[in-house]
Coordinates of C-alpha atoms in Angstrom, one line a residue:
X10 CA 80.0 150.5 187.5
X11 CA 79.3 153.6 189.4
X12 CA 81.5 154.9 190.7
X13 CA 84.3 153.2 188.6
X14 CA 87.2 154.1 186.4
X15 CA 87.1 153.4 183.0
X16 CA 89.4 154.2 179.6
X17 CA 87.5 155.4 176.9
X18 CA 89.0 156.4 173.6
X19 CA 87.3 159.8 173.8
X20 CA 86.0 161.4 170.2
X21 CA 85.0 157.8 168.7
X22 CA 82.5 155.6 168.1
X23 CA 83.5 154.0 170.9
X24 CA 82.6 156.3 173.5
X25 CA 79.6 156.9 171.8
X26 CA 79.0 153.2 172.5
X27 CA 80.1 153.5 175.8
X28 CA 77.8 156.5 177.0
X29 CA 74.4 154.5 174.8
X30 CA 75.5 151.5 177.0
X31 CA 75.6 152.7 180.3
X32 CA 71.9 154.9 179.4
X33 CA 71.0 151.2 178.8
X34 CA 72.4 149.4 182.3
X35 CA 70.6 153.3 183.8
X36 CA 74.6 153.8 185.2
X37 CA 75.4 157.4 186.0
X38 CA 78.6 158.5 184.1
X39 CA 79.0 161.7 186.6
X40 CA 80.0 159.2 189.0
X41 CA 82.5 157.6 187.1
X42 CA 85.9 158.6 186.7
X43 CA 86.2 158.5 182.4
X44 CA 89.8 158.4 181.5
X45 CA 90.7 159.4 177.8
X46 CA 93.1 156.4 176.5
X47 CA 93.6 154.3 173.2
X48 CA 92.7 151.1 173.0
X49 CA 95.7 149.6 173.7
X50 CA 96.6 151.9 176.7
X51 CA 93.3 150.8 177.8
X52 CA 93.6 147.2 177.2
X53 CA 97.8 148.0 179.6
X54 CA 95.6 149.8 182.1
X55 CA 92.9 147.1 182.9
X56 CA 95.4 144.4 182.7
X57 CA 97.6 146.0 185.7
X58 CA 94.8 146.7 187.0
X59 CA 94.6 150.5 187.0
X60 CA 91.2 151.1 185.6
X61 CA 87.7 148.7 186.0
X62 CA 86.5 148.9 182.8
X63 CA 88.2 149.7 179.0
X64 CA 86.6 149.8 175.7
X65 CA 88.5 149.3 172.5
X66 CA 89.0 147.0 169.7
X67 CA 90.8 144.9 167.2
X68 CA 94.0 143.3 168.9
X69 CA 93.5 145.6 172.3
X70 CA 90.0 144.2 172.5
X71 CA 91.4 140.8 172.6
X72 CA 93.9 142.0 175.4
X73 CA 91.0 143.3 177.2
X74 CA 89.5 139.7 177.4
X75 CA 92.3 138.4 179.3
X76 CA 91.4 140.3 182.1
X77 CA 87.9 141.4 182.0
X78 CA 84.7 140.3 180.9
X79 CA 82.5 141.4 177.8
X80 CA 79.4 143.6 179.2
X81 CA 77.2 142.7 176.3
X82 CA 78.1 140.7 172.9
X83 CA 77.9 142.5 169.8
X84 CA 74.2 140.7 168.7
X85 CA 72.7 141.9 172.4
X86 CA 74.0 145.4 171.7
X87 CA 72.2 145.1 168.2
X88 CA 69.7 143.9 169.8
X89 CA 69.0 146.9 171.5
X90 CA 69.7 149.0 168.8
X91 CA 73.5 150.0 169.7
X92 CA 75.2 148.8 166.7
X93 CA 78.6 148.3 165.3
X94 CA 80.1 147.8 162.0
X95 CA 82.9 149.0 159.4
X96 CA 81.9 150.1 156.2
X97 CA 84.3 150.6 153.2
X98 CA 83.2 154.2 152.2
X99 CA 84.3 156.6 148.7
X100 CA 83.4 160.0 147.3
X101 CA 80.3 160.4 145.4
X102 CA 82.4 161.8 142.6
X103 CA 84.7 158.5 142.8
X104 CA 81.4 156.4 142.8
X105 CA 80.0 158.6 140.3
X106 CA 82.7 158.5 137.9
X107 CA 84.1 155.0 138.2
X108 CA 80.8 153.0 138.5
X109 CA 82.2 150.0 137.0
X110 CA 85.2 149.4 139.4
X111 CA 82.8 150.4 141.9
X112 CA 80.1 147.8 140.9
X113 CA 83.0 145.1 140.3
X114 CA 84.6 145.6 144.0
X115 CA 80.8 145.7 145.8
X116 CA 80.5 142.3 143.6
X117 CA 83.9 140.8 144.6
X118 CA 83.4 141.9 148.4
X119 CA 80.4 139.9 148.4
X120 CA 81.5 136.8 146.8
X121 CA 84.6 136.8 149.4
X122 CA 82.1 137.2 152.0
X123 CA 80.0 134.6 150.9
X124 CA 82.5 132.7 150.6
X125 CA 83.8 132.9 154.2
X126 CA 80.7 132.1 155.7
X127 CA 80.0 129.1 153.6
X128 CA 82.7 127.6 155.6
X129 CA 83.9 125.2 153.6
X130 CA 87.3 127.1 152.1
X131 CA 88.3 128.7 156.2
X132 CA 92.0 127.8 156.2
X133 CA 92.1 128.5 152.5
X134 CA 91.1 131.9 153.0
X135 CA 92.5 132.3 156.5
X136 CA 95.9 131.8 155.4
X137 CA 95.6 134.6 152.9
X138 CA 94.1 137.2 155.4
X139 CA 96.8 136.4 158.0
X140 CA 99.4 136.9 155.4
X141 CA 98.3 140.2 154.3
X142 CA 97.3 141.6 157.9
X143 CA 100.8 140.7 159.3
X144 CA 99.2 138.6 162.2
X145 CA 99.8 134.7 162.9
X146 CA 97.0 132.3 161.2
X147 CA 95.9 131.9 164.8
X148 CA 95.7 135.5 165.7
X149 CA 93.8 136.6 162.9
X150 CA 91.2 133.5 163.3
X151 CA 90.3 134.7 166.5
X152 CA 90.3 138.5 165.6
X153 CA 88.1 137.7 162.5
X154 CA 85.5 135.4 164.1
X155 CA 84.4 138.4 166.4
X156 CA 83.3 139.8 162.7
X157 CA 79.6 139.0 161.4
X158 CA 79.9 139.2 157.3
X159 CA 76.4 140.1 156.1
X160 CA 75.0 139.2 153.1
X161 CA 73.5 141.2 150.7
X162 CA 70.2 141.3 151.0
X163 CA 70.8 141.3 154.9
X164 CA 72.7 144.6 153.8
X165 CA 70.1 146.2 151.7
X166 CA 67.5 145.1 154.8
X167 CA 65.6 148.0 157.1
X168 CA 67.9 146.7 159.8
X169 CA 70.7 147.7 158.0
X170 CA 71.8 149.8 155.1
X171 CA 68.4 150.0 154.1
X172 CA 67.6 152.1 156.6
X173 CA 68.7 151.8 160.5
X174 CA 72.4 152.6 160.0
X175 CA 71.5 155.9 158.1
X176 CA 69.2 157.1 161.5
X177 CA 72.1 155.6 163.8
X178 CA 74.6 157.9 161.6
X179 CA 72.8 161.0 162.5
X180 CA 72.3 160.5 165.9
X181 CA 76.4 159.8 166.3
X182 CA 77.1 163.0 164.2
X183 CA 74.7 165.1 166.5
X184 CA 76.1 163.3 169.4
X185 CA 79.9 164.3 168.0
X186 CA 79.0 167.8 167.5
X187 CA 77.3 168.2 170.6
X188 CA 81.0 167.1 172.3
X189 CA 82.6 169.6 170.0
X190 CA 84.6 166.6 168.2
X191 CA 83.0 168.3 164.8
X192 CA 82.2 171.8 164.5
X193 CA 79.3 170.9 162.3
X194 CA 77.4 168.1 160.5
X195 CA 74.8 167.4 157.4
X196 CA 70.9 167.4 158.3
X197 CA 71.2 164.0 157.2
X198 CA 73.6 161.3 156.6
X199 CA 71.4 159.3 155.8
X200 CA 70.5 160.6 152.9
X201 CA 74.1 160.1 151.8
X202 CA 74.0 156.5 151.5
X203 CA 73.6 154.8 147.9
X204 CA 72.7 151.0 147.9
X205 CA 72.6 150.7 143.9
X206 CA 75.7 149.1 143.2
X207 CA 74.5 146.3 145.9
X208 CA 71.1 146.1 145.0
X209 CA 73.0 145.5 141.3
X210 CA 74.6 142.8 142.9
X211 CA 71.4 141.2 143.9
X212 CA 69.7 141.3 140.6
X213 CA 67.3 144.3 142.0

Protein backbone atom coordinates (compact mmCIF):
# COMPACT_ATOMS: atom_id res chain seq x y z
CA UNK A 1 0.00 0.00 0.00
CA UNK A 2 2.86 2.33 0.02
CA UNK A 3 2.96 4.40 -1.99
CA UNK A 4 -0.78 4.22 -3.04
CA UNK A 5 -3.82 6.38 -3.26
CA UNK A 6 -6.48 6.06 -1.05
CA UNK A 7 -10.06 8.00 -0.28
CA UNK A 8 -10.53 8.57 3.25
CA UNK A 9 -13.47 10.40 4.64
CA UNK A 10 -11.13 12.68 6.53
CA UNK A 11 -12.45 13.95 10.33
CA UNK A 12 -14.17 10.38 11.13
CA UNK A 13 -13.94 7.35 12.66
CA UNK A 14 -13.04 6.16 9.70
CA UNK A 15 -9.82 7.65 9.17
CA UNK A 16 -9.10 7.02 12.46
CA UNK A 17 -9.50 3.34 11.48
CA UNK A 18 -7.67 3.87 8.62
CA UNK A 19 -4.37 5.45 10.20
CA UNK A 20 -4.68 2.46 13.47
CA UNK A 21 -4.76 -0.04 10.51
CA UNK A 22 -1.98 0.87 8.48
CA UNK A 23 0.30 1.35 12.25
CA UNK A 24 -0.87 -2.35 12.30
CA UNK A 25 0.26 -3.69 8.52
CA UNK A 26 3.76 -1.07 9.73
CA UNK A 27 2.61 0.96 6.18
CA UNK A 28 3.93 4.44 6.01
CA UNK A 29 1.07 6.96 5.34
CA UNK A 30 3.77 9.76 4.25
CA UNK A 31 4.11 7.71 1.26
CA UNK A 32 0.70 7.48 0.38
CA UNK A 33 -1.29 9.94 -1.43
CA UNK A 34 -4.69 10.30 1.23
CA UNK A 35 -7.38 11.82 -0.68
CA UNK A 36 -10.33 13.44 1.41
CA UNK A 37 -13.74 11.82 -0.11
CA UNK A 38 -17.15 10.46 1.29
CA UNK A 39 -17.89 7.19 1.15
CA UNK A 40 -19.66 7.01 -1.80
CA UNK A 41 -17.20 9.21 -3.90
CA UNK A 42 -14.82 6.73 -2.60
CA UNK A 43 -16.68 3.67 -3.36
CA UNK A 44 -17.03 5.96 -7.61
CA UNK A 45 -13.31 6.48 -7.34
CA UNK A 46 -12.11 2.84 -6.67
CA UNK A 47 -14.65 1.44 -9.02
CA UNK A 48 -13.18 3.51 -12.14
CA UNK A 49 -10.31 2.89 -10.86
CA UNK A 50 -9.00 6.19 -9.75
CA UNK A 51 -7.77 5.41 -6.26
CA UNK A 52 -6.27 1.73 -4.74
CA UNK A 53 -7.84 1.73 -1.73
CA UNK A 54 -11.28 3.54 -0.11
CA UNK A 55 -12.77 3.26 3.25
CA UNK A 56 -16.40 3.85 3.96
CA UNK A 57 -19.54 2.23 4.91
CA UNK A 58 -23.16 1.32 4.78
CA UNK A 59 -24.38 1.07 0.98
CA UNK A 60 -20.77 2.61 -0.40
CA UNK A 61 -19.05 -0.12 1.59
CA UNK A 62 -21.00 -2.64 -0.38
CA UNK A 63 -19.93 -0.78 -3.67
CA UNK A 64 -16.51 -0.92 -2.48
CA UNK A 65 -16.75 -4.81 -2.51
CA UNK A 66 -17.38 -5.00 -6.06
CA UNK A 67 -14.12 -3.87 -6.85
CA UNK A 68 -11.82 -4.32 -4.08
CA UNK A 69 -11.17 -6.64 -1.38
CA UNK A 70 -11.71 -6.33 2.47
CA UNK A 71 -8.12 -5.69 4.25
CA UNK A 72 -9.33 -7.17 7.52
CA UNK A 73 -12.97 -8.37 8.66
CA UNK A 74 -14.50 -6.53 11.33
CA UNK A 75 -13.80 -9.58 14.14
CA UNK A 76 -9.79 -9.42 13.09
CA UNK A 77 -9.84 -5.71 13.48
CA UNK A 78 -11.52 -6.43 17.03
CA UNK A 79 -9.24 -8.73 17.41
CA UNK A 80 -6.51 -6.39 17.51
CA UNK A 81 -8.23 -4.00 19.33
CA UNK A 82 -9.45 -1.62 16.44
CA UNK A 83 -13.03 -1.73 16.94
CA UNK A 84 -16.22 -0.56 15.35
CA UNK A 85 -19.72 -0.07 16.49
CA UNK A 86 -22.88 2.38 16.54
CA UNK A 87 -24.26 3.23 19.67
CA UNK A 88 -27.63 4.94 20.20
CA UNK A 89 -26.53 7.84 22.54
CA UNK A 90 -28.95 10.74 24.78
CA UNK A 91 -28.22 13.55 27.16
CA UNK A 92 -27.69 12.77 30.71
CA UNK A 93 -30.50 15.17 31.52
CA UNK A 94 -32.78 13.17 28.93
CA UNK A 95 -31.61 9.89 30.74
CA UNK A 96 -31.90 11.54 33.88
CA UNK A 97 -35.27 12.79 33.63
CA UNK A 98 -36.99 10.20 31.59
CA UNK A 99 -35.55 6.94 33.14
CA UNK A 100 -38.55 4.93 32.41
CA UNK A 101 -38.75 5.51 28.58
CA UNK A 102 -35.16 5.14 28.84
CA UNK A 103 -35.22 1.78 30.65
CA UNK A 104 -38.24 0.54 28.37
CA UNK A 105 -36.28 1.40 24.86
CA UNK A 106 -32.72 -0.27 26.29
CA UNK A 107 -35.34 -3.26 27.16
CA UNK A 108 -37.08 -3.33 23.71
CA UNK A 109 -33.65 -2.82 21.75
CA UNK A 110 -32.57 -5.91 23.39
CA UNK A 111 -35.46 -8.11 22.93
CA UNK A 112 -35.41 -7.00 19.00
CA UNK A 113 -31.84 -7.95 19.09
CA UNK A 114 -32.32 -11.12 20.63
CA UNK A 115 -34.72 -11.76 18.54
CA UNK A 116 -32.72 -11.31 15.31
CA UNK A 117 -30.10 -13.48 16.26
CA UNK A 118 -32.23 -16.35 17.34
CA UNK A 119 -32.87 -16.71 13.72
CA UNK A 120 -35.91 -18.17 13.65
CA UNK A 121 -38.33 -14.89 12.83
CA UNK A 122 -35.28 -13.41 9.77
CA UNK A 123 -37.83 -12.63 7.01
CA UNK A 124 -40.33 -11.66 9.58
CA UNK A 125 -38.21 -9.02 10.78
CA UNK A 126 -36.36 -8.40 7.56
CA UNK A 127 -39.33 -7.38 5.87
CA UNK A 128 -39.99 -4.67 8.40
CA UNK A 129 -36.43 -3.27 8.52
CA UNK A 130 -36.32 -3.00 4.59
CA UNK A 131 -39.57 -1.31 4.70
CA UNK A 132 -38.67 1.35 7.09
CA UNK A 133 -34.93 1.87 5.75
CA UNK A 134 -36.25 2.38 2.10
CA UNK A 135 -33.91 -0.45 0.73
CA UNK A 136 -35.08 -3.71 -1.15
CA UNK A 137 -35.55 -6.95 1.27
CA UNK A 138 -32.40 -8.04 -0.45
CA UNK A 139 -30.37 -4.97 -0.07
CA UNK A 140 -30.92 -4.51 3.42
CA UNK A 141 -30.21 -8.47 4.19
CA UNK A 142 -26.89 -8.04 3.00
CA UNK A 143 -26.22 -4.51 4.62
CA UNK A 144 -27.49 -5.94 7.95
CA UNK A 145 -25.61 -9.24 8.05
CA UNK A 146 -22.25 -7.16 8.14
CA UNK A 147 -23.80 -6.04 11.75
CA UNK A 148 -22.92 -8.26 14.95
CA UNK A 149 -26.02 -7.57 17.60
CA UNK A 150 -24.53 -8.13 20.95
CA UNK A 151 -26.24 -9.26 23.79
CA UNK A 152 -26.39 -7.82 26.96
CA UNK A 153 -24.24 -9.22 29.06
CA UNK A 154 -21.77 -9.24 25.99
CA UNK A 155 -22.53 -5.42 26.25
CA UNK A 156 -21.94 -4.82 29.90
CA UNK A 157 -18.52 -7.17 29.36
CA UNK A 158 -14.76 -5.58 29.84
CA UNK A 159 -14.56 -6.03 26.16
CA UNK A 160 -17.22 -3.79 25.62
CA UNK A 161 -19.20 -1.15 27.32
CA UNK A 162 -17.88 -2.38 30.47
CA UNK A 163 -14.92 -0.99 29.83
CA UNK A 164 -12.74 -1.17 26.37
CA UNK A 165 -15.03 1.14 24.42
CA UNK A 166 -14.74 3.95 27.17
CA UNK A 167 -10.50 3.78 26.68
CA UNK A 168 -11.08 3.42 22.79
CA UNK A 169 -13.27 6.74 23.14
CA UNK A 170 -10.53 8.72 24.55
CA UNK A 171 -7.96 7.72 22.51
CA UNK A 172 -10.24 8.79 19.24
CA UNK A 173 -11.07 12.15 20.93
CA UNK A 174 -7.26 12.82 21.61
CA UNK A 175 -6.57 11.60 18.18
CA UNK A 176 -9.48 14.22 16.77
CA UNK A 177 -8.15 17.01 18.59
CA UNK A 178 -4.75 16.34 17.84
CA UNK A 179 -6.04 16.78 13.82
CA UNK A 180 -7.82 19.97 14.94
CA UNK A 181 -11.35 18.22 13.99
CA UNK A 182 -12.35 19.36 17.78
CA UNK A 183 -10.84 22.19 19.48
CA UNK A 184 -11.10 20.39 22.76
CA UNK A 185 -12.26 17.26 24.58
CA UNK A 186 -13.21 15.73 28.22
CA UNK A 187 -10.31 14.04 30.34
CA UNK A 188 -12.50 11.23 30.01
CA UNK A 189 -15.28 9.79 28.06
CA UNK A 190 -15.23 7.14 29.60
CA UNK A 191 -16.36 8.25 32.52
CA UNK A 192 -19.50 9.36 30.59
CA UNK A 193 -20.83 6.13 29.96
CA UNK A 194 -23.82 4.70 32.23
CA UNK A 195 -24.60 0.88 31.89
CA UNK A 196 -27.63 0.93 34.62
CA UNK A 197 -30.51 0.92 32.48
CA UNK A 198 -28.76 -2.41 30.77
CA UNK A 199 -27.49 -3.93 33.72
CA UNK A 200 -31.59 -3.34 34.73
CA UNK A 201 -32.21 -5.28 31.79
CA UNK A 202 -30.21 -8.14 32.94
CA UNK A 203 -31.61 -8.40 36.40
CA UNK A 204 -28.15 -6.92 37.88
Amino acid sequence: LEGKRVAVPMGTGAQYTFLQLMGYLKVDTSTMSIVDMAPAEGAAALSQGNVDMACGWGGALARMREFGNVLLTGAEKEAIGILSFDLITTTGDFAAGQPRLLADFVAVTAQANAAWNAGDRRDEMLSVIARDAGMETAVAGDTIDDFVFLSVDQLLSDAWLGGRVGTYLDGAAEFFRENGTVPEILPSYAALIDTGPLADVAGR
